[in-house]
Coordinates of C-alpha atoms in Angstrom, one line a residue:
M165 CA 12.5 -21.0 -38.8
A166 CA 9.0 -19.4 -39.2
A167 CA 7.5 -22.0 -36.9
M168 CA 10.1 -21.2 -34.2
A169 CA 9.3 -17.5 -34.5
T170 CA 5.6 -18.2 -34.1
T171 CA 6.3 -20.3 -31.1
A172 CA 8.5 -17.5 -29.4
S173 CA 5.9 -14.9 -30.3
S174 CA 3.0 -16.9 -28.7
L175 CA 5.0 -16.9 -25.4
L176 CA 5.3 -13.2 -25.1
L177 CA 3.0 -10.9 -23.0
K178 CA 1.2 -8.3 -25.2
T179 CA 1.4 -4.6 -24.5
S180 CA -0.6 -1.6 -25.2
F181 CA 2.4 0.8 -24.7
A182 CA 5.8 1.0 -26.2
G183 CA 7.3 -1.1 -23.4
A184 CA 9.1 -4.3 -23.3
R185 CA 7.4 -7.7 -22.9
L186 CA 8.6 -10.7 -20.9
P187 CA 8.2 -14.3 -21.8
S188 CA 5.2 -15.8 -20.0
A189 CA 5.5 -18.7 -17.7
T190 CA 5.1 -22.1 -19.5
R191 CA 2.2 -23.9 -18.0
A192 CA -0.6 -26.3 -19.0
P193 CA -3.5 -24.3 -20.8
S194 CA -6.2 -23.6 -18.4
C195 CA -7.9 -20.5 -19.9
V196 CA -9.4 -19.5 -23.2
A197 CA -9.3 -16.0 -24.4
T198 CA -12.4 -14.3 -25.8
P199 CA -12.6 -10.8 -27.6
R200 CA -12.8 -8.0 -24.9
A201 CA -14.0 -10.6 -22.4
G202 CA -10.6 -11.5 -20.7
A203 CA -9.8 -15.0 -20.0
I204 CA -12.3 -17.6 -19.0
C205 CA -10.5 -20.1 -16.8
N206 CA -11.5 -23.7 -16.1
S207 CA -11.0 -23.1 -12.4
I208 CA -13.9 -20.8 -12.3
S209 CA -16.3 -22.8 -14.4
S210 CA -19.8 -22.6 -13.6
S211 CA -20.2 -26.4 -13.4
P212 CA -19.1 -28.1 -10.3
S213 CA -16.0 -30.3 -10.4
T214 CA -14.4 -32.8 -7.9
P215 CA -11.5 -31.3 -5.9
P216 CA -8.2 -33.3 -6.1
Y217 CA -8.6 -34.3 -2.5
D218 CA -11.2 -35.9 -0.2
L219 CA -13.1 -33.1 1.5
N220 CA -14.5 -35.5 4.0
A221 CA -11.3 -36.6 5.3
F222 CA -8.9 -33.6 4.6
K223 CA -5.7 -33.3 6.5
F224 CA -2.8 -31.0 6.2
S225 CA 0.9 -32.0 6.2
P226 CA 2.5 -31.5 9.6
I227 CA 4.6 -28.4 10.3
K228 CA 6.3 -26.8 13.2
E229 CA 5.2 -23.3 14.2
S230 CA 8.8 -22.0 14.3
I231 CA 9.2 -23.0 10.5
V232 CA 6.4 -20.8 9.6
S233 CA 8.0 -18.0 11.5
R234 CA 11.4 -18.6 10.0
E235 CA 10.1 -18.7 6.5
M236 CA 8.3 -15.4 6.8
T237 CA 11.3 -13.7 8.5
R238 CA 13.9 -15.0 6.3
R239 CA 12.2 -14.0 3.0
Y240 CA 11.3 -10.6 4.3
M241 CA 14.7 -9.8 5.7
T242 CA 16.2 -11.0 2.4
D243 CA 13.8 -8.7 0.5
M244 CA 14.9 -5.8 2.8
I245 CA 18.6 -6.4 2.2
T246 CA 18.0 -6.8 -1.6
Y247 CA 16.0 -3.6 -2.0
A248 CA 18.0 -1.4 0.4
D249 CA 19.7 -0.2 -2.8
T250 CA 17.5 -0.5 -5.8
D251 CA 16.9 1.0 -9.2
V252 CA 13.3 2.4 -8.7
V253 CA 11.2 3.0 -5.6
I254 CA 7.6 3.7 -6.2
V255 CA 5.8 5.4 -3.4
G256 CA 2.1 4.5 -3.4
A257 CA 0.3 1.3 -4.8
G258 CA -2.8 2.9 -6.2
S259 CA -3.8 2.6 -9.9
A260 CA -1.0 4.9 -11.1
G261 CA 1.6 3.3 -9.0
L262 CA 0.6 -0.3 -9.8
S263 CA 0.4 0.7 -13.6
C264 CA 3.8 2.2 -13.4
A265 CA 5.4 -0.9 -11.7
Y266 CA 3.7 -3.1 -14.2
E267 CA 5.2 -1.3 -17.2
L268 CA 8.6 -1.0 -15.5
S269 CA 8.8 -4.7 -14.5
K270 CA 8.7 -5.6 -18.3
D271 CA 12.4 -4.8 -18.3
P272 CA 13.8 -7.6 -16.2
S273 CA 17.1 -5.7 -15.6
I274 CA 15.3 -3.2 -13.5
S275 CA 14.7 -3.9 -9.8
I276 CA 11.5 -2.2 -8.4
A277 CA 10.3 -1.7 -4.8
I278 CA 6.8 -0.5 -4.2
I279 CA 6.1 1.2 -0.8
E280 CA 2.5 1.2 0.2
Q281 CA 1.3 2.6 3.6
S282 CA -1.9 0.5 3.7
V283 CA -2.1 -3.2 4.4
S284 CA -4.2 -3.5 1.3
P285 CA -2.6 -2.0 -1.9
G286 CA -4.8 -0.5 -4.6
G287 CA -5.6 2.9 -3.3
G288 CA -9.0 4.0 -4.5
A289 CA -9.1 1.6 -7.3
W290 CA -11.1 -1.1 -5.4
L291 CA -14.3 0.9 -6.2
G292 CA -15.7 3.4 -8.7
G293 CA -17.2 6.6 -7.6
Q294 CA -19.3 7.1 -4.4
L295 CA -18.4 3.5 -3.3
F296 CA -20.2 2.1 -6.5
S297 CA -18.7 -1.0 -8.1
A298 CA -18.2 -0.1 -11.8
M299 CA -15.1 1.5 -13.1
V300 CA -15.2 3.7 -16.1
V301 CA -12.2 4.0 -18.5
R302 CA -12.1 6.5 -21.4
K303 CA -10.6 5.3 -24.6
P304 CA -7.9 4.8 -25.7
A305 CA -6.8 3.7 -22.3
H306 CA -8.9 0.5 -22.8
L307 CA -5.9 -0.8 -24.7
F308 CA -4.2 -1.2 -21.3
L309 CA -7.1 -3.3 -20.2
D310 CA -6.9 -5.5 -23.3
E311 CA -3.2 -6.2 -22.4
L312 CA -4.4 -7.2 -18.9
D313 CA -7.3 -9.3 -20.4
V314 CA -9.6 -7.4 -18.1
E315 CA -13.3 -7.8 -19.1
Y316 CA -15.3 -4.9 -19.9
D317 CA -18.5 -3.5 -21.6
E318 CA -17.7 -1.2 -24.6
T319 CA -19.3 1.9 -25.9
E320 CA -18.1 4.3 -28.6
D321 CA -15.8 6.5 -26.3
Y322 CA -15.4 4.6 -23.1
V323 CA -15.5 1.2 -21.5
V324 CA -17.0 0.0 -18.2
I325 CA -15.5 -2.6 -16.0
K326 CA -18.3 -4.3 -14.0
H327 CA -16.3 -4.1 -10.8
A328 CA -13.2 -2.0 -10.2
A329 CA -11.6 -4.9 -8.3
L330 CA -11.2 -6.7 -11.5
F331 CA -8.7 -4.3 -12.8
T332 CA -6.8 -3.8 -9.5
S333 CA -6.6 -7.5 -8.6
T334 CA -5.5 -8.4 -12.0
V335 CA -2.7 -5.8 -12.5
M336 CA -1.6 -6.6 -9.0
S337 CA -1.4 -10.4 -9.6
R338 CA 0.5 -10.0 -12.9
L339 CA 2.9 -7.5 -11.3
L340 CA 3.8 -9.3 -8.2
A341 CA 4.4 -12.6 -9.9
R342 CA 7.4 -11.0 -11.6
P343 CA 10.8 -11.6 -10.1
N344 CA 12.1 -8.1 -10.1
V345 CA 9.3 -6.6 -8.0
K346 CA 8.7 -6.4 -4.3
L347 CA 5.8 -4.8 -2.6
F348 CA 6.4 -3.5 0.9
N349 CA 2.9 -2.9 2.2
A350 CA 2.1 -1.5 5.6
V351 CA 5.2 0.6 5.2
A352 CA 5.1 4.4 5.1
V353 CA 7.7 6.8 3.5
E354 CA 8.5 9.4 6.2
D355 CA 10.9 11.5 4.3
L356 CA 13.2 11.7 1.2
I357 CA 16.9 11.1 0.9
V358 CA 18.5 14.1 -0.9
K359 CA 22.1 14.4 -2.0
D360 CA 23.4 17.2 -4.1
N361 CA 20.0 18.6 -4.7
R362 CA 18.8 15.2 -6.2
V363 CA 16.4 12.7 -4.7
A364 CA 18.2 9.6 -4.0
G365 CA 15.9 7.4 -2.1
V366 CA 13.3 7.3 0.7
V367 CA 13.1 7.2 4.5
T368 CA 10.8 4.3 5.7
N369 CA 9.0 3.1 8.7
W370 CA 6.2 0.7 9.6
A371 CA 3.0 2.5 8.9
L372 CA 1.7 1.9 12.4
V373 CA 4.8 3.4 13.8
S374 CA 4.5 6.5 11.5
M375 CA 1.0 7.1 12.9
N376 CA 2.2 6.9 16.5
H377 CA 5.2 9.0 16.8
D378 CA 3.3 11.3 19.1
T379 CA 2.3 8.4 21.5
Q380 CA 5.7 6.8 21.9
S381 CA 9.3 7.7 22.4
C382 CA 11.5 8.2 19.4
M383 CA 11.2 5.4 16.8
D384 CA 13.9 6.0 14.3
P385 CA 13.3 5.0 10.6
N386 CA 15.1 2.9 7.9
V387 CA 16.3 4.0 4.5
M388 CA 16.1 2.6 0.9
E389 CA 18.3 4.2 -1.7
A390 CA 17.2 4.5 -5.3
K391 CA 18.4 5.7 -8.6
V392 CA 14.8 7.0 -9.4
V393 CA 11.9 7.7 -7.0
V394 CA 8.4 7.7 -8.4
S395 CA 5.9 9.4 -6.2
S396 CA 2.2 8.4 -6.7
C397 CA 0.8 9.2 -3.4
G398 CA -2.6 10.5 -4.7
H399 CA -4.4 13.8 -4.0
D400 CA -4.4 15.5 -0.7
G401 CA -5.4 13.7 2.4
P402 CA -3.8 12.0 5.6
F403 CA -1.1 10.2 3.4
G404 CA -1.9 12.1 0.2
A405 CA 0.5 14.1 -2.0
T406 CA 3.2 13.5 0.6
G407 CA 6.0 13.4 -2.0
V408 CA 5.3 16.8 -3.4
K409 CA 4.6 18.4 0.1
R410 CA 7.9 17.3 1.3
L411 CA 9.6 18.7 -1.7
Q412 CA 8.0 22.1 -0.8
D413 CA 8.9 21.8 2.8
I414 CA 12.6 21.4 1.9
G415 CA 12.6 24.2 -0.6
M416 CA 13.0 22.0 -3.8
I417 CA 9.8 23.3 -5.2
E418 CA 8.0 26.5 -4.5
T419 CA 4.3 25.8 -4.2
V420 CA 1.9 22.9 -4.0
P421 CA -1.4 24.7 -5.0
G422 CA -3.6 21.7 -4.9
M423 CA -6.0 20.4 -7.4
K424 CA -8.8 22.4 -8.9
A425 CA -12.6 21.6 -9.2
L426 CA -13.7 18.6 -11.3
D427 CA -13.5 18.8 -15.0
M428 CA -13.1 15.2 -16.5
N429 CA -12.3 16.3 -20.1
T430 CA -9.5 18.7 -19.1
A431 CA -8.2 16.7 -16.1
E432 CA -7.3 13.3 -17.6
D433 CA -5.3 14.9 -20.5
A434 CA -3.6 17.3 -18.1
I435 CA -2.6 14.5 -15.7
V436 CA -0.9 12.5 -18.4
R437 CA 0.7 15.5 -20.1
L438 CA 2.1 16.8 -16.8
T439 CA 3.5 13.5 -15.6
R440 CA 7.2 14.3 -15.4
E441 CA 10.5 14.4 -13.4
V442 CA 9.6 17.4 -11.2
V443 CA 13.1 17.5 -9.5
P444 CA 16.2 15.5 -10.3
G445 CA 15.7 11.9 -9.2
M446 CA 11.9 12.1 -8.6
I447 CA 9.0 11.6 -11.0
V448 CA 5.4 12.4 -10.1
T449 CA 2.5 10.4 -11.3
G450 CA -1.3 10.0 -10.9
M451 CA -3.4 12.5 -8.9
E452 CA -0.4 13.9 -7.1
V453 CA 0.4 15.6 -10.4
A454 CA -2.8 17.7 -10.0
E455 CA -1.7 18.8 -6.5
I456 CA 1.6 20.1 -7.7
D457 CA 0.2 21.8 -10.9
G458 CA -3.3 22.9 -9.8
A459 CA -4.9 20.7 -12.4
P460 CA -8.6 19.7 -12.2
R461 CA -9.7 16.6 -10.6
M462 CA -11.3 14.0 -12.9
G463 CA -13.4 12.1 -10.4
P464 CA -14.4 8.5 -11.0
T465 CA -12.6 7.9 -14.3
F466 CA -9.4 5.9 -14.2
G467 CA -7.8 5.9 -17.6
A468 CA -5.4 8.9 -16.7
M469 CA -4.1 6.9 -13.7
M470 CA -3.1 4.0 -15.9
I471 CA -1.5 6.0 -18.7
S472 CA 0.1 8.4 -16.3
G473 CA 1.6 5.4 -14.6
Q474 CA 2.9 4.0 -17.9
K475 CA 4.5 7.3 -18.8
A476 CA 6.2 7.6 -15.5
A477 CA 7.6 4.1 -16.0
H478 CA 9.1 5.2 -19.3
L479 CA 10.4 8.4 -17.8
A480 CA 12.1 6.3 -15.3
L481 CA 13.5 4.0 -17.9
K482 CA 14.9 7.1 -19.7
A483 CA 16.6 8.3 -16.5
L484 CA 18.2 4.9 -16.1
G485 CA 19.5 4.9 -19.7
R486 CA 17.2 2.0 -20.7
P487 CA 15.1 1.8 -24.0
N488 CA 12.0 3.7 -23.5
A489 CA 9.0 5.3 -25.4
I490 CA 9.8 8.8 -24.4
D491 CA 12.9 9.3 -26.6
G492 CA 12.0 6.5 -29.0
T493 CA 14.9 4.3 -28.0
I494 CA 12.6 1.4 -27.5
K495 CA 12.2 1.1 -31.2
N496 CA 16.0 0.7 -31.6
A497 CA 16.4 -2.0 -29.1
I498 CA 17.6 -5.2 -30.8
P499 CA 15.9 -8.4 -29.6
A500 CA 19.1 -10.4 -30.6
S501 CA 21.2 -8.6 -28.0
N502 CA 18.3 -8.3 -25.6
P503 CA 16.5 -11.6 -25.9
E504 CA 14.3 -10.9 -22.9
M505 CA 12.8 -7.8 -24.7
V506 CA 10.8 -7.4 -27.8
L507 CA 9.2 -4.3 -29.3
A508 CA 5.5 -3.6 -28.9
A509 CA 3.3 -3.6 -32.0
I510 CA 1.5 -0.3 -31.6
N511 CA 0.8 2.9 -33.5
N512 CA 2.7 6.1 -32.7
S513 CA -0.7 7.7 -31.9
D514 CA -0.9 5.4 -28.8
I515 CA 2.3 6.9 -27.3
V516 CA 1.8 9.9 -24.9
D517 CA 3.9 13.0 -25.6
A518 CA 6.4 13.9 -22.8

């Protein structure tokens, strides 16, 4: 019996937060883990290897062009039909939005649609400050990096990832591999669905269409209903803070004062603390929180984005009546009745207060 428990435990994804973990896919071991150094995979070994095909006489299997078109169209249309009515819509796939989606997706009963106006998701998390490569993450947010097996250099109070793209590409690949998540990139949210003073979904359109309403005749949008909307649209800009700006336009909140000047030590704690459901049905996370509360900006440190995203995920789980770390119900979930979920082994000090 003990051997069986050990085997089951070894197949579970670890977590730095009080979220649920999903069984990992069974596959031949190709990576070895090293302390704080992520996973070293055989496929990126520094020594050359022979590809499993002849590079001097390579030939693809034949295919009809129409088959390619049908495969792309059928799958995308199926996704649009599936996620037209979903549990959670996350608007914005920056570091906060991706972290939120990653944490939410650990509960396989929750369906998650991510809307990102850019072709390339990730927001500003592909680089550090001033277009430099390194990403600085203040402790204890490094526990999230440990969960993802992202490599970093460690100091007493913070860690440094040698290139921000290591974090963004890793969380994105882990997230999008899960069956309960769909990323709709190159899609913009033009408006909110509001019913009985509650946000009930989003109004969508192709991003290029949204940018050309003034150059063409009327191009009506589409809709996506959701039980919870998480707005992670970032700070002010062409597509920034659009969620809270629209709430102000329609009178659901009074003001959007904008973020204050930079103060890293004040800003990151404030962003996590103020991550919340600002109106019924809509949670705000990441730098958009600073816009609605007038909190300071933190500049090129990213830990608050990760933990704010995780907190937003658990706020969404609470709103959906699922086990979560906000009200502590995650601790009372019984693995026997929910075999797809197990409890995270963390200290209470790692849980952010609501």
